[in-house]
């Protein structure tokens, strides 16, 4: 953009080194490898580090397919520290150098989240992820078997996961609860025990109308929001706060987990009110610059800057602007002349 022969530009520039964390606790999560590493590569990051505790063969395969440069077989706070501060190469152990990462992304347990909060500022992070959650808005048209299956799918993630049902129809809630009990008993272990414990802290909300359903959802700002209602698109269009939105019976949240629609690294714990899911933008930096070639044409900006600086009481700023003026004598010259 050119204004009075002043050139202004804004550039997006990728980070040099990206760190990606993939959990490996109850289940191997190669999907998290793909969601983070592929996104970093798509942004143009030339070096990508993946950390995952006790990576399963499928996790290592995903790292290869996604294009990770190095895999750290370590988890928790130690992994975040390694990626944030880097590791020197050790020839005796055959260990390669790990560069300090400019940004660290990916979900993890409370120790990972705590470590990310500590290094935030030294390097960038995507978000402070909490327990996974889903909220389903359902009315009398919802398929209770599908709603129950989606709630259970979220509950099996972790014992602290939350599955929330919001509906205008009490009968739907009663039927979904019965269906959840039936389906969860069919799960293998450890999925069944994990889901059952998570369901003890999950809940349903009965609302008087769809407006109240939407208001409740926006207040909670869930990580995953499913709309299983009549006129689902209209309802979805009125929802404002969420991580990922899944509209209609066929748009299962689990499809989003594995590659359809939003990145599955999403804001939790109500943070969807002010931030969104992982994307290439997490690996890009905005750079702005300006150049002035015509001193005469820039005088309006110079004079505006002098006035604004003095209104703020920043005399040094004002004098730096005056030094570029064709009509104003810089105050430091006046001061020097007066002293002579």
Coordinates of C-alpha atoms in Angstrom, one line a residue:
X1 CA 0.0 0.0 0.0
X2 CA 1.3 3.5 -0.9
X3 CA 0.2 6.5 1.0
X4 CA 1.8 9.8 0.1
X5 CA 4.8 7.9 -1.4
X6 CA 5.1 5.9 1.8
X7 CA 5.2 2.2 1.2
X8 CA 3.6 0.0 3.9
X9 CA 3.6 -3.8 3.7
X10 CA 2.5 -6.7 5.9
X11 CA 4.2 -10.1 5.5
X12 CA 3.4 -13.5 6.9
X13 CA 6.6 -15.5 7.8
X14 CA 6.7 -19.0 9.0
X15 CA 8.5 -20.1 12.2
X16 CA 11.9 -21.7 11.8
X17 CA 11.3 -24.6 14.2
X18 CA 8.0 -26.0 15.4
X19 CA 7.5 -28.4 18.3
X20 CA 4.5 -30.8 18.2
X21 CA 3.3 -32.9 21.2
X22 CA 1.3 -36.1 20.7
X23 CA -0.1 -37.8 23.8
X24 CA 0.6 -41.4 24.4
X25 CA -1.1 -42.3 27.6
X26 CA -4.1 -44.5 27.5
X27 CA -4.1 -44.8 23.7
X28 CA -1.6 -44.1 20.9
X29 CA -2.8 -41.0 19.0
X30 CA -1.3 -40.9 15.5
X31 CA -4.1 -38.6 14.6
X32 CA -2.6 -35.9 16.9
X33 CA 0.7 -36.4 15.0
X34 CA -1.0 -35.7 11.7
X35 CA -3.1 -32.8 13.0
X36 CA 0.0 -31.0 14.3
X37 CA 3.0 -31.9 12.2
X38 CA 1.1 -31.7 8.8
X39 CA -0.2 -28.3 9.8
X40 CA 3.3 -27.1 10.7
X41 CA 4.6 -28.4 7.4
X42 CA 1.7 -26.7 5.5
X43 CA 2.7 -23.4 7.1
X44 CA 6.2 -23.8 5.7
X45 CA 8.2 -24.5 8.9
X46 CA 11.5 -26.0 7.7
X47 CA 12.1 -28.0 10.9
X48 CA 9.5 -29.9 12.9
X49 CA 10.1 -31.7 16.2
X50 CA 7.6 -34.3 17.5
X51 CA 7.6 -35.5 21.1
X52 CA 5.5 -38.4 22.3
X53 CA 6.0 -40.7 25.3
X54 CA 6.6 -44.4 24.4
X55 CA 5.5 -43.9 20.8
X56 CA 3.8 -46.9 19.3
X57 CA 4.7 -48.1 15.8
X58 CA 1.6 -46.4 14.4
X59 CA 2.7 -43.1 16.0
X60 CA 6.2 -43.4 14.4
X61 CA 4.6 -44.2 11.1
X62 CA 2.4 -41.1 11.3
X63 CA 5.5 -39.0 12.1
X64 CA 7.2 -40.3 9.0
X65 CA 4.2 -39.7 6.8
X66 CA 3.6 -36.2 8.2
X67 CA 7.2 -35.2 7.7
X68 CA 8.6 -34.8 11.2
X69 CA 12.4 -34.2 11.2
X70 CA 13.0 -35.8 14.6
X71 CA 11.0 -37.8 17.2
X72 CA 11.6 -37.3 20.9
X73 CA 10.5 -40.4 22.8
X74 CA 9.7 -38.5 25.9
X75 CA 6.5 -37.0 27.3
X76 CA 5.2 -34.7 30.0
X77 CA 6.9 -31.6 31.2
X78 CA 10.3 -33.0 30.1
X79 CA 9.2 -33.1 26.5
X80 CA 8.0 -29.5 26.6
X81 CA 11.3 -28.4 28.2
X82 CA 13.3 -30.2 25.5
X83 CA 11.4 -28.5 22.7
X84 CA 11.4 -25.1 24.3
X85 CA 15.1 -24.9 25.2
X86 CA 16.6 -27.4 22.7
X87 CA 19.1 -30.2 23.3
X88 CA 22.7 -30.3 22.2
X89 CA 23.9 -33.1 20.0
X90 CA 25.6 -36.0 21.8
X91 CA 27.9 -38.1 19.5
X92 CA 28.5 -40.7 22.1
X93 CA 24.9 -41.5 22.4
X94 CA 24.2 -40.9 18.7
X95 CA 21.7 -38.2 19.6
X96 CA 21.0 -35.5 17.1
X97 CA 20.7 -31.8 18.1
X98 CA 17.2 -30.6 18.8
X99 CA 16.8 -26.9 18.1
X100 CA 14.9 -24.6 20.5
X101 CA 11.4 -24.4 19.0
X102 CA 9.8 -21.1 18.2
X103 CA 6.3 -22.5 18.9
X104 CA 5.0 -25.6 20.7
X105 CA 1.6 -27.0 19.9
X106 CA -0.5 -30.1 20.7
X107 CA -2.7 -31.5 23.5
X108 CA -1.5 -33.2 26.6
X109 CA -2.2 -34.0 30.3
X110 CA -2.1 -31.5 33.1
X111 CA 1.7 -31.8 33.4
X112 CA 2.1 -30.9 29.7
X113 CA -0.3 -28.0 30.1
X114 CA 1.5 -26.7 33.2
X115 CA 4.9 -26.9 31.3
X116 CA 3.4 -25.0 28.3
X117 CA 2.2 -22.3 30.7
X118 CA 5.8 -21.9 32.1
X119 CA 7.6 -21.7 28.7
X120 CA 4.9 -19.4 27.2
X121 CA 6.7 -16.2 26.4
X122 CA 10.0 -17.8 26.0
X123 CA 8.4 -19.5 23.0
X124 CA 4.9 -19.4 21.6
X125 CA 2.2 -22.0 22.4
X126 CA -1.1 -22.8 20.7
X127 CA -3.3 -22.9 23.8
X128 CA -3.5 -24.4 27.3
X129 CA -5.6 -27.4 26.7
X130 CA -7.8 -28.9 29.4
X131 CA -10.0 -32.1 29.5
X132 CA -11.7 -32.9 26.2
X133 CA -15.4 -32.1 26.0
X134 CA -18.4 -32.3 23.7
X135 CA -21.8 -30.6 23.9
X136 CA -24.7 -31.9 21.8
X137 CA -27.8 -29.7 21.2
X138 CA -30.6 -32.1 20.4
X139 CA -34.4 -31.7 19.9
X140 CA -37.2 -34.1 19.3
X141 CA -35.9 -35.0 15.9
X142 CA -32.5 -36.3 17.2
X143 CA -31.5 -39.9 16.8
X144 CA -31.0 -41.0 20.4
X145 CA -28.7 -43.9 19.5
X146 CA -26.3 -41.5 17.6
X147 CA -26.4 -38.9 20.3
X148 CA -25.5 -41.5 22.9
X149 CA -22.7 -42.9 20.7
X150 CA -21.2 -39.4 20.3
X151 CA -21.4 -38.7 24.0
X152 CA -19.6 -42.0 24.8
X153 CA -17.0 -41.4 22.1
X154 CA -15.9 -38.3 24.0
X155 CA -16.2 -39.8 27.4
X156 CA -13.7 -42.6 26.6
X157 CA -10.9 -40.1 26.0
X158 CA -10.2 -39.6 29.6
X159 CA -11.7 -40.0 33.1
X160 CA -11.9 -36.2 33.3
X161 CA -13.6 -35.7 29.9
X162 CA -17.0 -34.2 29.8
X163 CA -20.0 -35.1 27.7
X164 CA -22.9 -32.6 27.8
X165 CA -26.4 -32.9 26.4
X166 CA -28.6 -29.8 26.0
X167 CA -32.2 -30.3 24.9
X168 CA -35.7 -28.8 24.8
X169 CA -37.2 -32.3 25.2
X170 CA -37.1 -34.2 28.5
X171 CA -38.0 -37.4 26.7
X172 CA -35.0 -37.1 24.5
X173 CA -32.7 -36.8 27.5
X174 CA -34.3 -39.8 29.2
X175 CA -33.9 -41.9 26.1
X176 CA -30.4 -40.8 25.5
X177 CA -29.4 -41.6 29.1
X178 CA -30.9 -45.1 28.8
X179 CA -29.1 -45.6 25.5
X180 CA -25.8 -44.4 27.0
X181 CA -26.1 -47.0 29.7
X182 CA -26.7 -49.7 27.2
X183 CA -24.0 -48.8 24.8
X184 CA -21.2 -48.1 27.3
X185 CA -21.6 -51.6 28.8
X186 CA -20.7 -52.9 25.3
X187 CA -17.3 -51.2 25.2
X188 CA -14.1 -53.2 25.8
X189 CA -11.7 -52.3 28.6
X190 CA -10.1 -49.9 29.4
X191 CA -12.5 -47.9 27.3
X192 CA -15.6 -48.9 29.4
X193 CA -14.1 -48.0 32.8
X194 CA -12.7 -44.7 31.4
X195 CA -16.0 -43.7 29.8
X196 CA -18.1 -44.6 32.9
X197 CA -15.9 -42.5 35.2
X198 CA -16.1 -39.6 32.8
X199 CA -19.9 -39.9 32.6
X200 CA -20.2 -39.5 36.3
X201 CA -19.1 -35.8 35.9
X202 CA -21.0 -35.3 32.6
X203 CA -24.6 -33.9 32.6
X204 CA -27.7 -32.9 30.7
X205 CA -29.5 -29.6 30.7
X206 CA -33.2 -29.1 29.9
X207 CA -34.0 -25.8 28.2
X208 CA -37.3 -24.1 27.6
X209 CA -36.6 -23.4 24.0
X210 CA -33.8 -23.4 21.4
X211 CA -32.8 -19.8 22.3
X212 CA -31.9 -21.0 25.7
X213 CA -30.0 -24.0 24.3
X214 CA -27.9 -21.7 22.2
X215 CA -27.3 -19.3 25.1
X216 CA -26.2 -22.2 27.4
X217 CA -23.9 -23.5 24.7
X218 CA -22.3 -20.1 24.1
X219 CA -21.8 -19.7 27.9
X220 CA -20.0 -23.1 28.1
X221 CA -18.1 -22.6 24.8
X222 CA -17.4 -26.3 24.3
X223 CA -14.5 -27.8 22.5
X224 CA -16.8 -29.8 20.2
X225 CA -20.3 -28.6 19.5
X226 CA -22.8 -30.9 17.7
X227 CA -26.1 -29.7 16.4
X228 CA -28.6 -32.5 16.0
X229 CA -31.9 -30.6 15.6
X230 CA -34.5 -29.7 13.1
X231 CA -33.2 -26.9 10.9
X232 CA -29.7 -27.6 12.2
X233 CA -27.9 -25.1 9.9
X234 CA -30.1 -22.3 11.2
X235 CA -29.3 -23.3 14.8
X236 CA -25.6 -23.6 14.0
X237 CA -25.5 -20.2 12.4
X238 CA -26.7 -18.6 15.7
X239 CA -24.0 -20.3 17.8
X240 CA -21.0 -18.2 18.5
X241 CA -18.6 -19.9 21.0
X242 CA -17.1 -23.3 20.3
X243 CA -13.9 -25.0 19.2
X244 CA -15.2 -27.1 16.3
X245 CA -18.8 -27.2 15.0
X246 CA -20.5 -30.3 13.7
X247 CA -23.8 -29.7 12.0
X248 CA -26.5 -32.3 11.5
X249 CA -26.7 -36.0 12.2
X250 CA -24.1 -37.1 9.7
X251 CA -21.4 -34.7 10.8
X252 CA -20.0 -36.8 13.6
X253 CA -17.4 -35.2 15.8
X254 CA -15.3 -38.3 15.5
X255 CA -14.9 -37.6 11.7
X256 CA -13.4 -34.3 12.7
X257 CA -11.0 -36.2 14.9
X258 CA -9.5 -38.0 12.0
X259 CA -9.3 -35.5 9.2
X260 CA -12.7 -34.1 8.1
X261 CA -13.3 -30.4 8.9
X262 CA -11.7 -28.6 11.8
X263 CA -8.3 -29.5 13.2
X264 CA -8.9 -31.7 16.3
X265 CA -6.5 -29.6 18.4
X266 CA -9.2 -27.3 19.8
X267 CA -9.8 -24.8 22.6
X268 CA -11.3 -26.3 25.8
X269 CA -12.6 -25.1 29.1
X270 CA -14.6 -22.2 27.7
X271 CA -11.6 -20.6 25.9
X272 CA -13.5 -21.0 22.6
X273 CA -15.0 -17.6 23.6
X274 CA -11.8 -15.9 22.4
X275 CA -9.7 -18.3 20.5
X276 CA -9.9 -21.0 17.8
X277 CA -8.4 -24.3 16.9
X278 CA -4.9 -25.1 15.6
X279 CA -4.2 -23.9 12.1
X280 CA -1.3 -22.7 9.9
X281 CA -1.7 -19.3 11.6
X282 CA -0.2 -20.7 14.8
X283 CA 3.0 -21.2 12.9
X284 CA 3.1 -17.9 11.1
X285 CA 4.3 -14.5 12.3
X286 CA 3.0 -11.2 10.9
X287 CA 5.8 -8.8 9.9
X288 CA 5.1 -5.1 9.0
X289 CA 7.5 -2.6 7.5
X290 CA 7.4 0.8 5.9
X291 CA 9.7 2.9 3.7
X292 CA 9.6 6.6 2.8
X293 CA 11.4 7.8 -0.3
X294 CA 9.9 11.3 -0.7
X295 CA 10.7 13.5 2.3
X296 CA 8.5 16.3 1.0
X297 CA 5.4 14.2 0.6
X298 CA 5.7 12.8 4.1
X299 CA 5.6 16.1 5.9
X300 CA 1.9 15.7 7.0
X301 CA 2.8 12.5 8.8
X302 CA 5.9 14.2 10.4
X303 CA 3.8 17.1 11.8
X304 CA 1.1 14.7 13.0
X305 CA 3.7 12.7 14.8
X306 CA 5.2 15.7 16.5
X307 CA 1.8 16.8 17.8
X308 CA 0.9 13.4 19.0
X309 CA 4.2 12.8 20.7
X310 CA 3.9 16.1 22.7
X311 CA 0.3 15.3 23.7
X312 CA 1.7 12.1 25.2
X313 CA 4.6 13.9 26.9
X314 CA 7.2 12.0 24.9
X315 CA 9.5 14.9 23.9
X316 CA 12.2 12.6 22.5
X317 CA 9.7 11.2 20.1
X318 CA 8.7 14.7 19.0
X319 CA 12.2 15.7 18.4
X320 CA 13.0 12.5 16.4
X321 CA 10.0 13.5 14.1
X322 CA 11.1 17.1 14.0
X323 CA 14.5 16.0 12.7
X324 CA 12.7 14.9 9.5
X325 CA 10.8 18.1 9.1
X326 CA 11.3 20.6 6.3
X327 CA 9.7 23.4 8.2
X328 CA 10.2 22.8 11.9
X329 CA 13.5 23.3 13.7
X330 CA 14.2 20.4 16.0
X331 CA 14.0 21.4 19.6
X332 CA 17.4 19.9 20.4
X333 CA 18.9 22.4 17.9
X334 CA 17.1 25.3 19.6
X335 CA 18.4 24.1 22.9
X336 CA 22.0 23.9 21.6
X337 CA 21.7 27.4 20.0
X338 CA 20.4 28.8 23.3
X339 CA 23.3 27.3 25.2
X340 CA 25.8 28.9 22.8

